[in-house]
mmCIF file of C-alpha atoms in Angstrom:
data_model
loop_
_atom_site.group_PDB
_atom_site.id
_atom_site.type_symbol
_atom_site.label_atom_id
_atom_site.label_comp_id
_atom_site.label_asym_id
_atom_site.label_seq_id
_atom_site.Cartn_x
_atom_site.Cartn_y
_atom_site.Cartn_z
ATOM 1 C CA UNK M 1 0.000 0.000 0.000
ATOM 2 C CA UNK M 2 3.155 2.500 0.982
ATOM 3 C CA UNK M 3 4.400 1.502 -3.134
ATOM 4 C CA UNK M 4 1.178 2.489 -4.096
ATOM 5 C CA UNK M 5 0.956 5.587 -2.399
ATOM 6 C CA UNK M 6 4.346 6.640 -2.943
ATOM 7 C CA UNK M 7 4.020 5.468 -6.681
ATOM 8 C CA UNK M 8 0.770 8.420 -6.470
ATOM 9 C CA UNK M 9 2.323 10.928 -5.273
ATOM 10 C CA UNK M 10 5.646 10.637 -7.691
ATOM 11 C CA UNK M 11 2.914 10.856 -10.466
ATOM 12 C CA UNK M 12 1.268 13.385 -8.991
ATOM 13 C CA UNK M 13 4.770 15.895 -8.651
ATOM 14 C CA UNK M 14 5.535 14.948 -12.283
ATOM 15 C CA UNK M 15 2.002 16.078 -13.550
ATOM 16 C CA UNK M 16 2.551 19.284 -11.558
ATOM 17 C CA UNK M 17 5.932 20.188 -12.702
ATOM 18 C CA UNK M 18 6.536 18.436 -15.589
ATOM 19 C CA UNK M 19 4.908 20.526 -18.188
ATOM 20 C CA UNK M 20 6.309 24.115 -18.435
ATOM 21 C CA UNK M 21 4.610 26.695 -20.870
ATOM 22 C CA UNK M 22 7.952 28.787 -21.358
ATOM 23 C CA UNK M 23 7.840 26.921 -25.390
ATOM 24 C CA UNK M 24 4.804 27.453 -25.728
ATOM 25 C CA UNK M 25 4.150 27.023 -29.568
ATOM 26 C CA UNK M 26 2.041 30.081 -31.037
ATOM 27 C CA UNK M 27 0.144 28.812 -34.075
ATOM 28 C CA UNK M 28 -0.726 31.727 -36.767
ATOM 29 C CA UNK M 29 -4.342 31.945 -37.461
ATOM 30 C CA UNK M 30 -5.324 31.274 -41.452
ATOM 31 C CA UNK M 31 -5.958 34.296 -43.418
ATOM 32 C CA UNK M 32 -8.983 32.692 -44.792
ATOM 33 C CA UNK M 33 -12.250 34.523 -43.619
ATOM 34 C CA UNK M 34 -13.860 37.946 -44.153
ATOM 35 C CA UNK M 35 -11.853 40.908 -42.847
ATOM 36 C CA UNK M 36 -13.041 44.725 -42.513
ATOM 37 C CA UNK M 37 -10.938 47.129 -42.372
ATOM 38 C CA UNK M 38 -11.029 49.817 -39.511
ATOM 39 C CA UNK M 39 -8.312 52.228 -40.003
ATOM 40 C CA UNK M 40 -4.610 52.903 -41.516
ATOM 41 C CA UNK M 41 -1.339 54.238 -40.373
ATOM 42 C CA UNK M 42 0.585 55.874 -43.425
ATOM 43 C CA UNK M 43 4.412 56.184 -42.127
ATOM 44 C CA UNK M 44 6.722 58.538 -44.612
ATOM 45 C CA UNK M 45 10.570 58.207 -43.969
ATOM 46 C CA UNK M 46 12.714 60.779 -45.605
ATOM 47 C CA UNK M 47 16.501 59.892 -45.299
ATOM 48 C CA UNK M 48 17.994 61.212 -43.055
ATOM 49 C CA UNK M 49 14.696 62.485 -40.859
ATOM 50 C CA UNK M 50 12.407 61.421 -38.476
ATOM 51 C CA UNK M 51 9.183 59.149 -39.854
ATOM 52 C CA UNK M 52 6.113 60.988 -40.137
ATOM 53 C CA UNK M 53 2.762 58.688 -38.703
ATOM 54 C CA UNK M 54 -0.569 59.695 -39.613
ATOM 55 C CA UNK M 55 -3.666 57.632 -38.629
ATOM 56 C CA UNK M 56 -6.515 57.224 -40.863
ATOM 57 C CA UNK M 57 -9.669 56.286 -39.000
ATOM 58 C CA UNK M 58 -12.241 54.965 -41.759
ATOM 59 C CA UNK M 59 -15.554 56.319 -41.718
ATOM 60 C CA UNK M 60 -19.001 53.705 -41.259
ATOM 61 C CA UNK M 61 -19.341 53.882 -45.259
ATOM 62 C CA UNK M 62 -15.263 52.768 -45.709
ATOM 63 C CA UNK M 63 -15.792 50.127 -42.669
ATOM 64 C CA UNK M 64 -18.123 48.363 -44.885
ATOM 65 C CA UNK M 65 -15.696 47.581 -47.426
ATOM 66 C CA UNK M 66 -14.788 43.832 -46.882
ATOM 67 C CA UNK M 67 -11.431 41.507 -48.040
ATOM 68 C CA UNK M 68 -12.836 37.890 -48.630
ATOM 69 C CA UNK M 69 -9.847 35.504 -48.632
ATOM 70 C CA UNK M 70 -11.671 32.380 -49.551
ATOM 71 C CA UNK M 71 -9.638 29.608 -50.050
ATOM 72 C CA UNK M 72 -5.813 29.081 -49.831
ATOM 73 C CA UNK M 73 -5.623 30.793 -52.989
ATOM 74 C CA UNK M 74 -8.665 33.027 -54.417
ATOM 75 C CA UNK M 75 -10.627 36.087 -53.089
ATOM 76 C CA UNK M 76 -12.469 39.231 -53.483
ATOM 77 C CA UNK M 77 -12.499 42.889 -52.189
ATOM 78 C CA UNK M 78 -15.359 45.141 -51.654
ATOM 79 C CA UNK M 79 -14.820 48.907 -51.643
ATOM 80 C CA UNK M 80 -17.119 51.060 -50.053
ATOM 81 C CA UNK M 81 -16.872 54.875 -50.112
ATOM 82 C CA UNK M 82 -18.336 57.786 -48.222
ATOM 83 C CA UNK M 83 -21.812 58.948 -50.624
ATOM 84 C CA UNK M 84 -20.661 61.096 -53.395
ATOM 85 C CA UNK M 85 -24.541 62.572 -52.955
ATOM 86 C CA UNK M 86 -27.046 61.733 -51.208
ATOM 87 C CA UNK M 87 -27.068 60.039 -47.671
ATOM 88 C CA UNK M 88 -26.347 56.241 -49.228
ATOM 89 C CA UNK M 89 -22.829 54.737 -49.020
ATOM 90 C CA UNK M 90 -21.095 54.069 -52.581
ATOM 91 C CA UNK M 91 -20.252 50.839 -52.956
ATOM 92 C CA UNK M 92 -17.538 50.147 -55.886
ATOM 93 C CA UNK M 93 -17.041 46.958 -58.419
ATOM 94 C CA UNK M 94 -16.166 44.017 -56.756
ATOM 95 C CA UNK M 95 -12.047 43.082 -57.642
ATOM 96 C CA UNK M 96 -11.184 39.612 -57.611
ATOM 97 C CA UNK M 97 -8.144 38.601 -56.988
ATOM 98 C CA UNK M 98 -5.611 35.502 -56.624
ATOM 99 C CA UNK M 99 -2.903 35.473 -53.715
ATOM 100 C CA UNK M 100 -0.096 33.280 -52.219
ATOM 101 C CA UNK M 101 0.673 33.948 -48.896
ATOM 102 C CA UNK M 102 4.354 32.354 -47.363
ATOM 103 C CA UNK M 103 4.860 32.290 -43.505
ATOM 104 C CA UNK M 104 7.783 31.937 -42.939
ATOM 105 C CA UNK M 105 8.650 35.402 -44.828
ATOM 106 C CA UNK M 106 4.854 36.663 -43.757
ATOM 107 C CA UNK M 107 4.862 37.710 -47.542
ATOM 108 C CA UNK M 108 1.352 38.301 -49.427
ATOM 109 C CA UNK M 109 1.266 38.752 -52.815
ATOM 110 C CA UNK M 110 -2.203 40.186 -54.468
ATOM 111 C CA UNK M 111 -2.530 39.522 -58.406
ATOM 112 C CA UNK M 112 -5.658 41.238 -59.940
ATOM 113 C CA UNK M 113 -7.437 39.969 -63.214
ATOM 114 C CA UNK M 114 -3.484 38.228 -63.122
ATOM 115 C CA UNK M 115 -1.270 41.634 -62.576
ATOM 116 C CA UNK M 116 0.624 41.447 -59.663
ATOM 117 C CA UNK M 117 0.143 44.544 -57.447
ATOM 118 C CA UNK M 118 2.957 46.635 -57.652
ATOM 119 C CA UNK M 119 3.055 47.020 -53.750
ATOM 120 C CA UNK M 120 5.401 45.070 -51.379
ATOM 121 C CA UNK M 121 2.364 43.493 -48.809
ATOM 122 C CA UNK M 122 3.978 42.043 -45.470
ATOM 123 C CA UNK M 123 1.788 40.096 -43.472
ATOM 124 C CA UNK M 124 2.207 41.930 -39.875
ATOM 125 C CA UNK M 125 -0.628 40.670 -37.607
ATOM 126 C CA UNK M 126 -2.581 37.488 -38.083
ATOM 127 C CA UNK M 127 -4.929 35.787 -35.257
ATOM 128 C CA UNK M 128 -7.899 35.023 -34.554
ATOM 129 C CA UNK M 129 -9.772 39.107 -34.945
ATOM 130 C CA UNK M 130 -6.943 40.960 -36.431
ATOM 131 C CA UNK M 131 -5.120 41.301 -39.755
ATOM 132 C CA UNK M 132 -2.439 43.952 -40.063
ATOM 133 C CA UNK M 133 -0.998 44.816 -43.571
ATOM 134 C CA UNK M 134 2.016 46.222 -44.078
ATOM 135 C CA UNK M 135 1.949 47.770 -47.669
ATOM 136 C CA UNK M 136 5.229 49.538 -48.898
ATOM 137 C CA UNK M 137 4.139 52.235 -51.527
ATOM 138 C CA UNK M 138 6.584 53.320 -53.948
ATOM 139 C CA UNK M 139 7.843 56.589 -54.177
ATOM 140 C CA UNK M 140 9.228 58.548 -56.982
ATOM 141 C CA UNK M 141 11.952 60.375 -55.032
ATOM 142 C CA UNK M 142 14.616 56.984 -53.554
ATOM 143 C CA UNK M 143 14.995 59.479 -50.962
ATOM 144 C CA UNK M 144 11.510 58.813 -49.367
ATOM 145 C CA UNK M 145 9.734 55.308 -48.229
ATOM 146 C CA UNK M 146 6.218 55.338 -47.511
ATOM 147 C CA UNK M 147 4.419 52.551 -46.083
ATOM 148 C CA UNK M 148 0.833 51.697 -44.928
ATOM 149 C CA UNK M 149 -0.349 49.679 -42.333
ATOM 150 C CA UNK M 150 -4.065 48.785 -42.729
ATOM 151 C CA UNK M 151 -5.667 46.840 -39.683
ATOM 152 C CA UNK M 152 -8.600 45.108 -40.697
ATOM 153 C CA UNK M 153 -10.974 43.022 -37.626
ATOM 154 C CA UNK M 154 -12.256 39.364 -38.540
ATOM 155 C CA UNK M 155 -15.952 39.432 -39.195
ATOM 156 C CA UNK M 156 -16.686 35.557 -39.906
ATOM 157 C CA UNK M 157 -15.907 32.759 -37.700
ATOM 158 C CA UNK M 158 -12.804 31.423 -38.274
ATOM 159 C CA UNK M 159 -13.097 28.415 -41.139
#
């Protein structure tokens, strides 16, 4: 009975501090799903100076704009603008569009009607209610790198 017991509690201390969190493994959410956007951050670096931030806070027409990553591979974007007159939100043409998405690099790469966007897209943010894009704009002027950061809030349930 004093094996048994014994036996117990040796179980009992390795169940208690066996298991240790500190590598924990963080698994990245899928990019699948519908995302709306909710505001951008436009950061301009001239060389030699200090980066310039400005927030963009999207008004409730622009919030109903939606990014529909579908599958692995396909998906569509929905534009909505602020009413050009009247009271009623604009929506714009629907643009379909392909991807790949890598990460390891957190690179996303947006081809529409089979043009690849000309903007560098870094994946910056991805779980389970927020997306943060990382777009690098180009810039005539080498001098000058402007990038926006667009965070967009899951509105599906994850697939």
């Amino acid at each position: 009975m004093k094996k048994l017991a014994l036996l117990f509690f040796g179980l009992s201390l390795l169940v208690t501090t066996g298991c240790n969190n500190s590598n924990e493994i963080v698994i990245e959410e899928p990019i699948i799903g519908f995302w709306q956007p909710q505001k951008e951050v436009v950061t301009t670096v001239e060389v030699g100076e200090q980066p310039i931030s400005d927030v963009i806070t999207y008004t409730d027409c622009q919030k109903q704009s939606r990014w529909w990553f579908s599958t692995e591979t396909t998906g569509k974007r929905i534009d909505v603008e602020d009413p050009i007159t009247g009271t009623a939100c604009n929506i714009l043409p629907d643009k379909n569009f392909t991807y790949s998405y890598d990460k390891s690099s957190k690179a996303l790469q947006l081809k529409y009607q089979g043009v690849v966007a000309p903007e560098n897209t870094k994946v910056v943010t991805l779980d389970a209610t927020t997306l943060n894009l990382s777009i690098r704009v180009e810039t005539e002027d080498p001098t000058i790198y402007k990038t926006r950061t667009v965070t967009f809030k899951r509105v599906s349930p994850k697939p």
